[in-house]
Amino acid sequence: MVRNFLGKKFREPGPQARDEREARALIHLKNGTAAVVTELKLSDAAMARLEAMGIVVGADLVKKTAALAHGPVVIRRGSTDYAIGYELASEIYVRPLSASTRGKA
Amino acid sequence: MKKIVLTGNPNVGKSLLFSRITRTGLVTANYAGTTVSTSRGHFIYASTEHEIIDGPGMYSLEDSSRTDEIARQLLDDADVILQVIDATNLERNLGLTCQLMHLQKPMVVCLNYWEDTRHKGITIDVKALSDLLGVPVVPVSALRSEGIPELMAAVTEACPGSLCVRPEERWNYIGEILSRVQQLRHRHHTVLERAGDFVMHPLGGILTAVMVLFTTLLVVRSMGEGMIDVLFSPFYEDIYSPWIHRMVASLPSEVMRSLLVGTSADPLQSFGVLTSGLYIALVQVFPYFFSFYFVFGLLEDFGYLPRLAVVLDRFFHRLGLHGYSSIPVMLGLGCKVPAFMATRSLTNRREKILTMSLILMSVPCLSQSAMIVSLGMRYHPVVIVLIYGLLLLLAVGTNSVLNRVYPRGETPEFIVEFPPFRMPSVRLMGTKLRVRIVEYFAEVLPMIGIGVLAMNVLDALGVLRFFTRLIERPIETVLGLPPEMAPILLMNFLRKDASVALLVPLHLDAGQFVIAVIFLVLSMPCVATLFTLVREAGWRAALMILGVVFCVATAASALLHGMLTLLV
């Protein structure tokens, strides 16, 4: 435990907690941002379909755009673009890549 | 004879490669899920005959749709697996390679779209890749017919692969392979890639969709009308009709003459096999058929359809579907048979049933549309707008209700791969159009001939009079249509375009024409559509869909008749 400048105690986030804090659902990722997949909260069938396209935990991708009114999210994985339904995209968690680690997706 | 099975991810050019190897014409398109059934062909290499089978594409060996099941079954019977890989997307394609290697069958890997690797700044060390996989790897450009002889030679050297990776390590291992065999160079976006980005922009996508749909309608209509006015109508009236009448006039039998050329000079009223039959098929329907498939083929080969599916996704959500259902529905604008077959790529039965209902209800097939537009213009353009507006309204309304009452299972997930935009090849477009035209005439001419013949025979036997007496009262009372509609309903089952043409001699008013067309479009499918529906959905589901659609057709037509009676 550490204290802030007002003397209030708080728990210092560990490295893993900091990663989790930064991770967000794909739908909340800014357009044009490269990110790495951190978690897939999906059914086995959906997981299998994404896995076959190489969208697995640890995979790099770029969110290109999203259709209006909760429409599909468009991502680039490797050299291919995919549209992923809004519901599915809301269960894919990603962490934005910093500028130094970008360029792999 | 060795059995070679072509397999690979969707939209990697398997069907095109099959056409090149076997020198046959297959309908190909630039989007995933074009092939939904199997095609078999033969080729001879080094004095040995080989059988080659093209099947639907698959992302993995696990079955998730009917097409995956078909593709998986083909692999069980294969002597040699020929995996076609999109060389510009090596990473994702190698995922399936790893799974195929577990089958321990002789295998060859074909790196298709090899010409695109240069444009995209991709360099692949083919020899190193072959060494790592333990199977022959051959770069090919099916589009340009390059590398085909080398591929056929490699088939004779096929061997089981040496790659054996556990599923959880698969993508890491693929990453390692890529780092050893593939190099990427930075390059700027091409014009087509920029166009692809614009079409995927939220507003750009909607704007493009509106423009594409509007332009499609405009081109199909003006091109179709132009062909009728300049080519087909003068040919029929100035050359064919006088010639056929001269030929038939020499026949001694009055019955035979009437059967072949009818009794009226108007080709839409005579209803002879060689006059009305040919006039409907060639002059009234074929020009629109040609222009529709010309424009549709351009959109297919350019790679636009999956992008349109994304734009339409939210609308289809309201009907309990995903945007990908829009591709079968769009195919249904041409003909319901390939549209129903395209529903095989949908993963969920609920989604298939709802899509089939939408295909049946939303728009008439192209042949019938051509006749509706042609005859509707005799009344007023508003009549045509009214018919299509009502059909769309009924389709959306019925599917919304079905969406609420049909039991919900696991919700299918919407994942669509965008093919790169490609400039359509004139040669491929020509092949595709030729295949579709041959299929059209092979189906339409015998069907119309049989239909007209059956009508005359039934009339001679008194069956039509009996049938007419049976349903004339309900048709008059409920729909406000003349009793002569009864035989037209029979014809509707054989050819839907010909049934609309048969409305001409009834001299209906505009209101009756709208009611009759809506009832003819919805009340029953044509025979080809019926059998395809039963095959794809099963008897029970097919009867359920047809029952619902028939009830909607009757209720809507009766309601319309009631409203028109009150108004007039």
XYZ file of C-alpha atoms in Angstrom:
673
model
C 0.000 0.000 0.000
C 1.202 3.542 -0.738
C -0.164 6.989 0.149
C -1.013 9.793 -2.265
C -0.168 13.447 -1.719
C -3.269 13.885 0.484
C -2.107 10.997 2.625
C -4.869 8.640 1.446
C -3.938 4.953 1.180
C -4.387 3.151 -2.132
C -3.236 -0.112 -3.714
C -0.596 0.322 -6.352
C -1.628 -1.516 -9.521
C 0.699 -4.358 -10.545
C 1.915 -4.813 -14.122
C -0.899 -7.258 -14.926
C -3.540 -4.929 -13.435
C -2.199 -2.067 -15.510
C -2.586 -4.210 -18.659
C -6.155 -5.059 -17.706
C -6.930 -1.434 -17.103
C -5.766 -0.571 -20.574
C -7.582 -3.441 -22.268
C -10.976 -2.621 -23.729
C -13.616 -4.147 -25.938
C -12.856 -3.874 -29.641
C -15.917 -1.669 -30.103
C -14.314 0.941 -27.808
C -10.989 0.966 -29.623
C -10.321 4.117 -31.626
C -10.435 3.739 -35.420
C -7.011 3.354 -36.988
C -5.457 1.957 -33.799
C -3.278 -1.155 -33.763
C -3.956 -3.474 -30.836
C -3.255 -6.931 -29.506
C -6.044 -9.342 -28.556
C -5.987 -9.979 -24.801
C -9.191 -11.909 -24.168
C -12.064 -13.527 -26.080
C -15.263 -13.859 -24.022
C -17.051 -15.937 -26.628
C -18.884 -19.184 -27.201
C -16.798 -22.146 -28.382
C -18.298 -21.912 -31.881
C -17.472 -18.215 -32.240
C -14.015 -18.793 -30.775
C -13.376 -21.562 -33.332
C -14.419 -19.320 -36.237
C -12.140 -16.508 -35.084
C -9.310 -18.950 -34.379
C -9.505 -20.238 -37.964
C -8.935 -16.672 -39.147
C -5.950 -16.246 -36.870
C -7.791 -13.985 -34.436
C -6.533 -15.521 -31.194
C -5.250 -14.147 -27.893
C -1.930 -12.482 -28.642
C -2.774 -11.713 -32.282
C -2.173 -8.199 -33.626
C -4.892 -6.347 -35.491
C -5.849 -2.847 -36.580
C -9.366 -1.469 -36.121
C -10.091 0.303 -39.393
C -13.631 1.566 -38.958
C -17.074 0.747 -37.600
C -20.467 1.006 -39.294
C -23.041 3.426 -37.913
C -25.699 2.510 -35.339
C -23.913 -0.461 -33.750
C -23.051 -1.979 -37.117
C -20.116 -4.296 -37.805
C -16.556 -3.363 -36.860
C -13.979 -3.585 -39.634
C -10.525 -4.829 -38.692
C -7.364 -5.717 -40.571
C -5.549 -8.875 -39.555
C -2.459 -9.630 -41.623
C -3.287 -8.497 -45.130
C -7.024 -9.231 -44.923
C -9.907 -7.075 -43.797
C -12.779 -8.597 -41.819
C -16.117 -7.242 -40.669
C -17.126 -8.512 -37.238
C -20.660 -8.111 -35.909
C -21.102 -5.556 -33.108
C -22.149 -8.155 -30.530
C -19.142 -10.313 -31.286
C -16.780 -7.333 -31.338
C -18.028 -6.253 -27.926
C -16.725 -9.551 -26.498
C -13.251 -9.258 -28.039
C -10.875 -7.459 -25.688
C -7.801 -5.745 -27.010
C -4.963 -3.639 -25.685
C -3.733 -0.777 -27.891
C -0.153 -1.186 -29.022
C 2.226 1.622 -28.224
C 3.878 3.429 -31.129
C 7.101 1.472 -30.577
C 5.398 -1.918 -30.894
C 3.139 -0.976 -33.801
C 3.654 -2.123 -37.340
C 3.313 -5.825 -36.665
C -0.412 -5.975 -37.306
C -7.431 -43.135 -61.367
C -6.267 -40.781 -58.613
C -8.867 -38.611 -56.924
C -7.548 -35.094 -56.316
C -9.568 -32.832 -54.040
C -9.157 -29.068 -54.261
C -9.475 -27.496 -50.854
C -8.555 -24.272 -49.104
C -9.978 -21.192 -47.438
C -12.952 -19.530 -49.147
C -12.194 -17.141 -52.030
C -8.675 -18.352 -52.799
C -9.504 -19.185 -56.440
C -10.223 -22.936 -56.252
C -13.054 -22.900 -58.798
C -11.014 -20.795 -61.212
C -8.102 -23.216 -60.888
C -10.522 -26.134 -61.441
C -11.779 -24.445 -64.628
C -8.221 -23.905 -65.852
C -7.143 -27.511 -65.192
C -10.257 -29.188 -66.601
C -10.912 -26.527 -69.289
C -14.550 -26.281 -68.250
C -16.603 -23.219 -67.315
C -17.653 -22.689 -63.708
C -19.350 -19.646 -62.218
C -16.686 -17.893 -60.140
C -16.892 -14.705 -58.101
C -14.745 -12.538 -55.868
C -16.302 -13.304 -52.476
C -16.244 -16.126 -49.962
C -18.943 -18.779 -50.351
C -19.435 -18.774 -54.145
C -19.040 -22.557 -54.340
C -21.699 -24.380 -52.327
C -21.638 -27.783 -54.027
C -19.083 -30.057 -55.665
C -17.907 -30.130 -59.284
C -16.022 -33.046 -60.791
C -13.728 -33.045 -63.802
C -10.894 -35.006 -65.366
C -7.480 -34.249 -66.768
C -4.733 -36.354 -68.247
C -1.138 -35.796 -67.193
C 1.805 -38.038 -68.160
C -0.613 -40.476 -69.852
C -2.521 -40.959 -66.589
C -6.100 -39.840 -66.070
C -6.880 -37.989 -62.855
C -10.233 -37.018 -61.351
C -10.297 -33.573 -59.795
C -13.026 -32.371 -57.437
C -13.779 -28.782 -56.498
C -15.631 -28.249 -53.251
C -16.692 -25.359 -51.012
C -14.030 -23.430 -49.137
C -13.403 -23.948 -45.438
C -11.582 -22.030 -42.726
C -11.001 -25.080 -40.532
C -11.774 -28.793 -40.446
C -14.520 -28.266 -37.884
C -18.027 -28.279 -39.390
C -20.047 -25.157 -38.766
C -22.216 -25.028 -41.886
C -23.520 -27.371 -44.574
C -20.732 -26.257 -46.936
C -18.083 -27.092 -44.310
C -19.640 -30.535 -43.997
C -19.487 -31.096 -47.786
C -15.856 -29.916 -47.925
C -14.900 -32.156 -44.979
C -16.519 -35.247 -46.537
C -14.612 -34.710 -49.786
C -11.284 -34.849 -47.944
C -12.078 -38.307 -46.542
C -12.248 -39.769 -50.067
C -9.234 -37.900 -51.469
C -6.126 -39.674 -52.775
C -4.324 -36.353 -53.050
C -5.209 -33.079 -51.317
C -4.445 -30.005 -53.400
C -4.600 -27.065 -51.019
C -5.033 -23.733 -52.738
C -3.584 -20.859 -50.742
C -3.963 -17.137 -51.284
C -0.270 -16.221 -51.512
C -1.047 -12.666 -50.367
C -2.485 -14.006 -47.113
C -0.103 -16.794 -46.224
C -0.530 -16.608 -42.455
C -4.262 -17.307 -42.279
C -4.148 -19.960 -44.996
C -1.381 -21.880 -43.215
C -3.800 -22.370 -40.305
C -5.762 -24.805 -42.464
C -2.528 -26.345 -43.821
C -1.562 -27.360 -40.268
C -4.924 -29.068 -39.811
C -4.780 -30.812 -43.216
C -1.329 -32.226 -42.420
C -2.878 -34.143 -39.522
C -4.890 -36.161 -42.064
C -1.583 -37.694 -43.275
C -2.675 -37.769 -46.918
C -0.451 -36.926 -49.914
C -0.632 -33.199 -50.361
C 0.427 -30.366 -52.660
C 0.238 -26.675 -51.803
C -0.630 -24.221 -54.568
C 0.253 -20.554 -53.935
C -2.441 -18.843 -56.009
C -2.648 -15.112 -56.802
C 1.142 -15.224 -57.191
C 0.992 -12.161 -59.470
C -0.529 -10.136 -56.614
C 2.403 -10.805 -54.260
C 4.625 -8.576 -56.388
C 2.081 -5.732 -56.354
C 1.647 -6.047 -52.610
C 5.372 -6.056 -51.819
C 5.382 -9.674 -50.601
C 8.331 -11.989 -51.272
C 7.949 -15.692 -50.495
C 10.811 -18.218 -50.516
C 8.912 -21.101 -52.141
C 11.760 -23.626 -51.707
C 12.107 -22.846 -47.983
C 8.329 -23.121 -47.495
C 8.280 -26.482 -49.272
C 11.130 -27.749 -47.066
C 9.371 -26.634 -43.884
C 6.011 -28.154 -44.845
C 7.504 -31.302 -46.389
C 5.209 -31.148 -49.441
C 5.584 -29.699 -52.954
C 4.705 -25.985 -53.105
C 3.941 -24.417 -56.500
C 3.316 -20.723 -57.250
C 0.374 -20.285 -59.648
C -1.673 -17.513 -61.187
C -4.995 -19.128 -62.098
C -6.235 -15.779 -63.390
C -3.425 -15.624 -65.977
C -3.174 -19.428 -66.455
C 0.444 -19.381 -65.252
C 2.077 -22.276 -63.387
C -0.661 -24.837 -64.202
C 1.670 -27.413 -65.924
C 4.108 -27.191 -62.979
C 1.210 -27.752 -60.576
C 0.028 -30.827 -62.484
C 3.562 -32.210 -62.398
C 3.749 -31.605 -58.651
C 0.567 -33.631 -58.116
C 2.494 -36.762 -59.148
C 5.074 -35.983 -56.421
C 2.510 -35.361 -53.652
C 3.448 -36.759 -50.242
C 2.126 -36.483 -46.665
C 3.432 -33.376 -44.909
C 5.987 -33.380 -42.123
C 4.379 -30.597 -40.118
C 2.833 -31.767 -36.848
C 1.861 -28.992 -34.470
C -0.423 -29.050 -31.442
C -3.478 -26.808 -31.896
C -2.495 -24.423 -29.081
C 0.950 -23.862 -30.647
C -0.340 -23.556 -34.196
C -0.304 -19.778 -34.628
C 3.069 -19.332 -32.908
C 4.545 -21.928 -35.235
C 2.974 -20.266 -38.266
C 4.534 -16.996 -37.093
C 7.933 -18.725 -37.093
C 7.382 -20.116 -40.594
C 6.457 -16.650 -41.864
C 9.536 -15.060 -40.361
C 11.654 -17.560 -42.301
C 9.925 -17.604 -45.687
C 8.146 -14.264 -46.138
C 9.401 -10.711 -46.471
C 7.172 -7.647 -46.625
C 8.171 -4.374 -48.231
C 6.472 -1.095 -47.415
C 4.400 0.307 -50.268
C 1.740 2.943 -50.780
C -1.987 2.205 -51.095
C -3.217 1.562 -54.629
C -6.292 3.303 -56.049
C -8.367 0.122 -55.566
C -7.279 -0.136 -51.921
C -8.260 3.491 -51.340
C -11.638 2.737 -52.951
C -11.968 -0.242 -50.591
C -11.301 2.000 -47.588
C -13.881 4.541 -48.784
C -16.551 1.845 -49.208
C -15.929 0.672 -45.649
C -16.232 4.175 -44.195
C -19.554 4.509 -42.263
C -20.907 7.263 -44.526
C -18.944 6.301 -47.633
C -20.405 2.801 -47.386
C -24.015 4.025 -47.322
C -23.396 6.539 -50.105
C -21.758 3.875 -52.282
C -24.558 1.364 -51.602
C -27.233 3.873 -52.683
C -25.268 4.781 -55.802
C -24.563 1.154 -56.720
C -28.198 0.057 -56.286
C -29.493 3.070 -58.243
C -26.954 2.599 -61.039
C -27.691 -1.141 -61.201
C -31.417 -0.505 -61.685
C -30.732 2.191 -64.282
C -28.249 0.108 -66.283
C -30.355 -3.085 -66.167
C -33.441 -1.216 -67.325
C -31.855 0.883 -70.060
C -29.633 -1.933 -71.326
C -32.570 -4.377 -71.319
C -34.901 -1.958 -73.092
C -32.198 -1.055 -75.587
C -31.626 -4.698 -76.473
C -35.376 -5.257 -76.916
C -35.910 -2.177 -79.098
C -32.811 -2.440 -81.256
C -32.175 -6.149 -81.460
C -34.735 -8.674 -80.263
C -38.079 -7.065 -81.083
C -37.110 -6.232 -84.726
C -35.632 -9.723 -85.074
C -38.855 -11.338 -83.834
C -41.292 -9.121 -85.736
C -39.438 -8.685 -89.030
C -37.613 -11.981 -89.406
C -38.733 -14.753 -87.091
C -42.514 -14.276 -86.900
C -43.166 -14.097 -90.697
C -40.836 -17.064 -91.223
C -42.423 -19.299 -88.564
C -45.959 -18.450 -89.704
C -44.994 -19.327 -93.291
C -43.489 -22.622 -92.148
C -46.439 -23.607 -89.963
C -49.072 -22.558 -92.544
C -48.113 -25.573 -94.643
C -49.119 -27.977 -91.832
C -52.414 -29.751 -92.587
C -53.694 -30.015 -88.986
C -55.528 -26.959 -87.592
C -54.936 -28.210 -84.006
C -51.210 -28.518 -84.619
C -51.051 -25.039 -86.182
C -52.901 -23.568 -83.224
C -50.607 -25.354 -80.763
C -47.451 -24.133 -82.484
C -48.309 -20.516 -83.369
C -51.656 -19.863 -81.634
C -54.543 -17.955 -83.133
C -53.757 -14.301 -82.396
C -51.204 -12.104 -84.139
C -50.175 -10.586 -80.780
C -47.320 -12.798 -79.496
C -48.430 -12.217 -75.907
C -52.009 -13.346 -76.639
C -51.506 -16.160 -79.161
C -49.872 -18.532 -76.705
C -48.382 -20.849 -79.275
C -45.280 -22.803 -78.325
C -43.179 -21.248 -81.102
C -44.652 -17.737 -80.863
C -45.507 -16.784 -77.266
C -43.069 -19.367 -75.885
C -40.129 -17.920 -77.774
C -41.328 -14.315 -77.545
C -41.526 -14.400 -73.726
C -38.218 -16.231 -73.320
C -36.195 -14.344 -75.939
C -37.717 -10.897 -76.401
C -39.359 -10.093 -73.055
C -37.124 -11.807 -70.483
C -33.689 -12.565 -71.956
C -32.536 -8.923 -72.478
C -33.198 -8.169 -68.781
C -31.637 -11.502 -67.798
C -28.500 -10.636 -69.764
C -28.219 -7.068 -68.474
C -28.883 -8.101 -64.850
C -26.235 -10.829 -64.839
C -23.807 -8.553 -66.664
C -24.054 -5.901 -63.915
C -24.303 -8.483 -61.114
C -21.234 -10.302 -62.506
C -19.274 -7.037 -62.472
C -20.199 -6.446 -58.820
C -19.375 -10.057 -57.923
C -15.966 -10.036 -59.587
C -15.067 -6.577 -58.318
C -15.593 -7.842 -54.759
C -18.313 -5.384 -53.743
C -21.036 -7.762 -52.482
C -19.534 -8.561 -49.029
C -19.116 -4.815 -48.456
C -22.780 -4.264 -49.264
C -23.601 -7.039 -46.776
C -21.887 -4.989 -44.056
C -23.857 -1.846 -44.912
C -27.122 -3.838 -44.804
C -26.255 -5.666 -41.577
C -28.287 -3.422 -39.236
C -31.378 -3.628 -41.444
C -31.137 -7.419 -41.589
C -30.692 -7.502 -37.798
C -34.255 -6.247 -37.454
C -35.388 -9.324 -39.381
C -33.416 -11.687 -37.158
C -30.643 -12.060 -39.718
C -27.126 -10.892 -40.369
C -25.830 -8.892 -43.304
C -24.446 -11.980 -45.044
C -28.022 -13.113 -45.723
C -28.204 -10.185 -48.128
C -26.036 -12.098 -50.654
C -28.538 -14.978 -51.112
C -31.357 -12.396 -51.191
C -29.541 -10.439 -53.923
C -28.971 -13.652 -55.883
C -32.749 -14.172 -55.576
C -33.254 -11.049 -57.669
C -32.042 -13.197 -60.553
C -33.335 -16.669 -59.735
C -34.472 -18.310 -56.503
C -32.674 -21.598 -57.196
C -29.049 -20.372 -56.775
C -30.304 -18.085 -53.989
C -31.587 -21.028 -51.936
C -28.388 -22.939 -52.611
C -26.346 -19.975 -51.369
C -28.047 -20.257 -47.955
C -25.858 -23.342 -47.389
C -23.064 -21.033 -46.289
C -25.230 -19.742 -43.410
C -24.302 -21.492 -40.186
C -27.605 -21.538 -38.351
C -30.866 -23.263 -39.319
C -33.007 -20.424 -38.004
C -31.057 -17.987 -40.140
C -31.492 -20.253 -43.189
C -35.259 -20.548 -42.754
C -35.744 -16.805 -42.245
C -33.499 -16.034 -45.239
C -35.438 -18.471 -47.437
C -38.722 -16.862 -46.444
C -37.276 -13.442 -47.288
C -35.990 -14.692 -50.669
C -39.441 -16.062 -51.533
C -41.294 -12.928 -50.525
C -39.116 -9.887 -51.093
C -38.897 -9.711 -54.883
C -40.046 -11.739 -57.882
C -37.356 -13.552 -59.852
C -35.855 -11.725 -62.823
C -38.028 -13.464 -65.452
C -41.192 -12.508 -63.632
C -39.911 -8.993 -62.910
C -39.260 -8.464 -66.612
C -42.884 -9.369 -67.407
C -44.283 -7.317 -64.513
C -42.373 -4.212 -65.640
C -43.252 -4.816 -69.275
C -47.006 -5.243 -68.643
C -47.167 -2.772 -65.746
C -45.950 0.018 -68.031
C -49.150 -0.485 -70.072
C -51.066 0.848 -67.043
C -48.779 3.378 -65.307
C -45.282 3.365 -63.729
C -47.002 3.882 -60.335
C -48.520 0.407 -60.695
C -45.022 -1.097 -60.788
C -43.848 0.982 -57.817
C -46.972 -0.075 -55.905
C -46.389 -3.774 -56.614
C -42.743 -3.693 -55.488
C -43.516 -1.485 -52.497
C -46.261 -3.852 -51.316
C -44.053 -6.915 -51.831
C -41.240 -5.339 -49.810
C -43.652 -4.332 -47.064
C -45.147 -7.826 -46.880
C -41.684 -9.444 -46.849
C -40.380 -7.217 -44.056
C -43.604 -7.575 -42.052
C -43.741 -11.368 -42.396
C -40.069 -11.814 -41.540
C -40.403 -9.545 -38.504
C -43.258 -11.741 -37.242
C -41.358 -14.953 -38.053
C -38.355 -13.548 -36.209
C -40.501 -13.138 -33.088
C -42.267 -16.501 -33.210
C -39.551 -18.805 -34.570
C -37.705 -20.527 -31.683
C -34.385 -18.875 -30.966
C -31.270 -21.025 -30.836
C -27.685 -19.957 -30.567
C -27.274 -16.595 -32.272
C -25.002 -16.888 -35.304
C -21.975 -14.627 -35.342
C -21.347 -12.196 -38.157
C -17.813 -12.498 -39.497
C -17.181 -11.576 -43.104
C -13.912 -11.592 -44.964
C -13.505 -8.763 -47.456
C -11.933 -9.842 -50.706
C -9.578 -7.254 -52.206
C -11.136 -5.131 -54.956
C -10.071 -6.600 -58.300
C -10.681 -5.314 -61.823
C -13.043 -7.881 -63.400
C -11.492 -10.030 -66.106
C -13.348 -9.805 -69.435
C -12.622 -13.482 -70.118
C -14.006 -14.651 -66.758
C -17.055 -12.417 -67.087
C -17.670 -13.871 -70.552
C -17.408 -17.451 -69.266
C -19.767 -16.728 -66.390
C -22.337 -15.071 -68.640
C -22.098 -17.946 -71.127
C -22.703 -20.556 -68.387
C -25.712 -18.629 -67.074
C -27.196 -18.072 -70.554
C -26.867 -21.771 -71.447
C -28.553 -22.715 -68.133
C -31.312 -20.172 -68.790
C -32.231 -21.455 -72.240
C -31.807 -25.086 -71.183
C -34.428 -24.519 -68.494
C -36.754 -21.894 -69.916
C -37.475 -23.232 -73.410
C -38.485 -26.804 -72.402
C -40.493 -25.488 -69.429
C -42.513 -23.035 -71.524
C -42.976 -25.678 -74.214
C -44.187 -28.231 -71.647
C -46.363 -25.597 -70.003
C -48.140 -24.568 -73.206
C -48.535 -28.192 -74.267
C -49.892 -29.185 -70.849
C -52.396 -26.312 -70.940
C -53.718 -27.395 -74.315
C -53.942 -31.069 -73.292
C -55.663 -30.231 -69.994
C -58.042 -27.974 -71.885
C -58.874 -30.742 -74.371
C -59.480 -33.220 -71.519
C -61.786 -30.817 -69.701
C -59.503 -30.647 -66.633
C -59.104 -26.901 -66.934
C -62.892 -26.386 -67.024
C -63.261 -28.555 -63.890
C -60.443 -26.744 -62.100
C -61.811 -23.383 -63.174
C -65.301 -24.228 -61.834
C -63.726 -25.398 -58.572
C -61.865 -22.185 -57.777
C -63.706 -19.542 -59.796
C -65.989 -18.572 -56.913
C -63.216 -18.126 -54.305
C -61.068 -16.241 -56.842
C -63.940 -13.924 -57.783
C -65.212 -13.372 -54.245
C -61.958 -13.189 -52.297
C -59.609 -11.657 -54.863
C -62.015 -9.972 -57.283
C -60.348 -11.636 -60.264
C -61.991 -13.339 -63.275
C -62.376 -17.158 -63.231
C -59.922 -17.444 -66.136
C -57.188 -16.988 -63.496
C -57.448 -20.711 -62.664
C -55.301 -22.052 -65.538
C -52.869 -19.195 -65.005
C -52.280 -20.468 -61.488
C -51.331 -23.830 -62.982
C -48.932 -22.173 -65.413
C -47.480 -20.214 -62.495
C -46.119 -23.468 -61.133
C -44.225 -24.158 -64.376
C -43.010 -20.715 -65.449
C -43.668 -17.587 -63.436
C -42.897 -15.188 -66.293
C -45.302 -16.977 -68.640
C -48.057 -16.860 -66.010
C -47.809 -13.064 -65.816
C -47.893 -12.895 -69.624
C -51.138 -14.884 -69.550
C -52.830 -11.977 -67.737
C -52.842 -9.974 -71.005
C -55.932 -11.592 -72.580
C -57.921 -11.070 -69.319
C -57.937 -7.254 -69.830
C -57.671 -6.542 -66.092
C -57.946 -3.029 -64.696
C -54.927 -1.584 -62.820
C -56.223 -2.666 -59.384
C -56.896 -6.212 -60.548
C -53.463 -6.350 -62.181
C -51.757 -5.402 -58.893
C -53.781 -8.028 -56.962
C -53.189 -10.714 -59.574
C -49.436 -10.063 -59.721
C -49.029 -10.062 -55.936
C -50.991 -13.298 -55.701
C -49.010 -14.917 -58.549
C -45.646 -13.815 -57.134
C -46.317 -15.013 -53.603
C -48.903 -17.795 -53.679
C -46.644 -20.559 -54.966
C -43.073 -21.070 -56.151
C -42.209 -22.415 -59.598
C -41.399 -26.122 -59.805
C -37.602 -25.616 -59.832
C -37.782 -23.365 -56.774
C -40.050 -25.827 -54.941
C -37.657 -28.749 -55.367
C -34.641 -26.662 -54.372
C -36.463 -25.374 -51.302
C -37.377 -28.909 -50.242
C -33.812 -30.124 -50.814
C -32.256 -27.284 -48.832
C -34.774 -26.969 -45.989
C -36.472 -30.379 -45.817
C -40.178 -31.157 -46.388
C -41.448 -29.892 -43.045
C -39.682 -26.547 -43.114
C -40.473 -26.086 -46.826
C -44.190 -26.711 -46.209
C -44.127 -24.360 -43.234
C -42.499 -21.566 -45.289
C -44.828 -22.124 -48.264
C -47.878 -22.262 -45.980
C -46.973 -18.972 -44.313
C -46.237 -17.299 -47.647
C -49.488 -18.594 -49.197
C -51.552 -17.319 -46.239
C -49.853 -13.912 -46.474
C -50.459 -13.829 -50.251
C -54.164 -14.656 -49.880
C -54.731 -12.288 -46.945
C -52.862 -9.402 -48.591
C -54.595 -9.863 -51.964
C -58.025 -10.144 -50.293
C -57.349 -7.074 -48.153
C -56.236 -5.123 -51.196
C -59.374 -6.187 -53.079
C -61.528 -5.111 -50.124
C -59.798 -1.719 -49.918
C -60.113 -1.103 -53.660
C -63.821 -2.058 -53.570
C -64.435 0.433 -50.754
C -62.495 3.183 -52.536
C -64.066 2.780 -55.992
